[in-house]
Amino acid sequence: MNFEIQKAKDKQIEEIKILLANNKLPTDDIQSGNIDFLAITKKQKVIGAIGVELYQIQVFYDH
């Protein structure tokens, strides 16, 4: 199986939204800017995606 994984381009985000919606997954927060996507493509068509949402966690230590 030949496929490529790369950082999703702006035009691929719409294809990723369709994939998510078709699988009853949320799409509301995609444009928040907090999620980075990798697009999995075969013959230049998006066939899958990986989304990573980064959070900043603050930890306070009481010494």
mmCIF file of C-alpha atoms in Angstrom:
data_model
loop_
_atom_site.group_PDB
_atom_site.id
_atom_site.type_symbol
_atom_site.label_atom_id
_atom_site.label_comp_id
_atom_site.label_asym_id
_atom_site.label_seq_id
_atom_site.Cartn_x
_atom_site.Cartn_y
_atom_site.Cartn_z
ATOM 1 C CA MET A 1 0.000 0.000 0.000
ATOM 2 C CA ASN A 2 1.539 3.301 -1.081
ATOM 3 C CA PHE A 3 0.512 6.317 0.921
ATOM 4 C CA GLU A 4 2.057 9.522 2.227
ATOM 5 C CA ILE A 5 1.823 11.227 5.598
ATOM 6 C CA GLN A 6 2.444 14.961 5.743
ATOM 7 C CA LYS A 7 1.342 18.085 7.569
ATOM 8 C CA ALA A 8 -2.150 18.845 6.322
ATOM 9 C CA LYS A 9 -2.441 21.732 3.897
ATOM 10 C CA ASP A 10 -5.264 24.243 4.253
ATOM 11 C CA LYS A 11 -7.221 22.713 1.359
ATOM 12 C CA GLN A 12 -6.929 19.247 2.968
ATOM 13 C CA ILE A 13 -8.550 20.444 6.193
ATOM 14 C CA GLU A 14 -11.927 20.528 4.416
ATOM 15 C CA GLU A 15 -11.453 16.901 3.327
ATOM 16 C CA ILE A 16 -10.528 15.985 6.899
ATOM 17 C CA LYS A 17 -13.704 17.690 8.172
ATOM 18 C CA ILE A 18 -15.757 15.561 5.782
ATOM 19 C CA LEU A 19 -14.014 12.371 6.944
ATOM 20 C CA LEU A 20 -14.691 13.262 10.575
ATOM 21 C CA ALA A 21 -18.328 14.170 9.951
ATOM 22 C CA ASN A 22 -18.938 10.985 7.962
ATOM 23 C CA ASN A 23 -17.699 9.019 10.973
ATOM 24 C CA LYS A 24 -19.798 11.019 13.438
ATOM 25 C CA LEU A 25 -16.773 12.703 15.015
ATOM 26 C CA PRO A 26 -16.726 16.348 16.151
ATOM 27 C CA THR A 27 -15.588 19.047 13.747
ATOM 28 C CA ASP A 28 -16.482 22.220 15.669
ATOM 29 C CA ASP A 29 -13.042 22.811 17.150
ATOM 30 C CA ILE A 30 -10.981 22.244 14.008
ATOM 31 C CA GLN A 31 -10.649 25.951 13.212
ATOM 32 C CA SER A 32 -9.588 26.798 16.794
ATOM 33 C CA GLY A 33 -5.928 26.644 15.800
ATOM 34 C CA ASN A 34 -5.098 24.334 18.699
ATOM 35 C CA ILE A 35 -5.118 21.181 16.571
ATOM 36 C CA ASP A 36 -2.356 20.210 14.175
ATOM 37 C CA PHE A 37 -3.283 17.651 11.529
ATOM 38 C CA LEU A 38 -1.282 15.187 9.512
ATOM 39 C CA ALA A 39 -2.993 14.081 6.313
ATOM 40 C CA ILE A 40 -2.653 10.521 5.099
ATOM 41 C CA THR A 41 -2.992 10.570 1.325
ATOM 42 C CA LYS A 42 -3.096 8.034 -1.462
ATOM 43 C CA LYS A 43 -2.966 9.311 -5.028
ATOM 44 C CA GLN A 44 -3.374 12.851 -3.603
ATOM 45 C CA LYS A 45 -6.704 12.001 -1.934
ATOM 46 C CA VAL A 46 -7.011 12.242 1.845
ATOM 47 C CA ILE A 47 -7.783 8.761 3.176
ATOM 48 C CA GLY A 48 -7.101 9.431 6.853
ATOM 49 C CA ALA A 49 -5.858 11.979 9.342
ATOM 50 C CA ILE A 50 -4.065 12.301 12.626
ATOM 51 C CA GLY A 51 -4.947 15.236 14.863
ATOM 52 C CA VAL A 52 -2.840 16.415 17.780
ATOM 53 C CA GLU A 53 -4.291 18.946 20.184
ATOM 54 C CA LEU A 54 -1.731 20.580 22.464
ATOM 55 C CA TYR A 55 -2.545 21.696 25.980
ATOM 56 C CA GLN A 56 -0.472 23.713 28.374
ATOM 57 C CA ILE A 57 -0.545 22.323 31.872
ATOM 58 C CA GLN A 58 0.690 24.349 34.790
ATOM 59 C CA VAL A 59 1.877 22.486 37.826
ATOM 60 C CA PHE A 60 2.397 24.265 41.122
ATOM 61 C CA TYR A 61 4.638 22.777 43.762
ATOM 62 C CA ASP A 62 4.245 23.714 47.399
ATOM 63 C CA HIS A 63 7.646 23.326 49.067
#
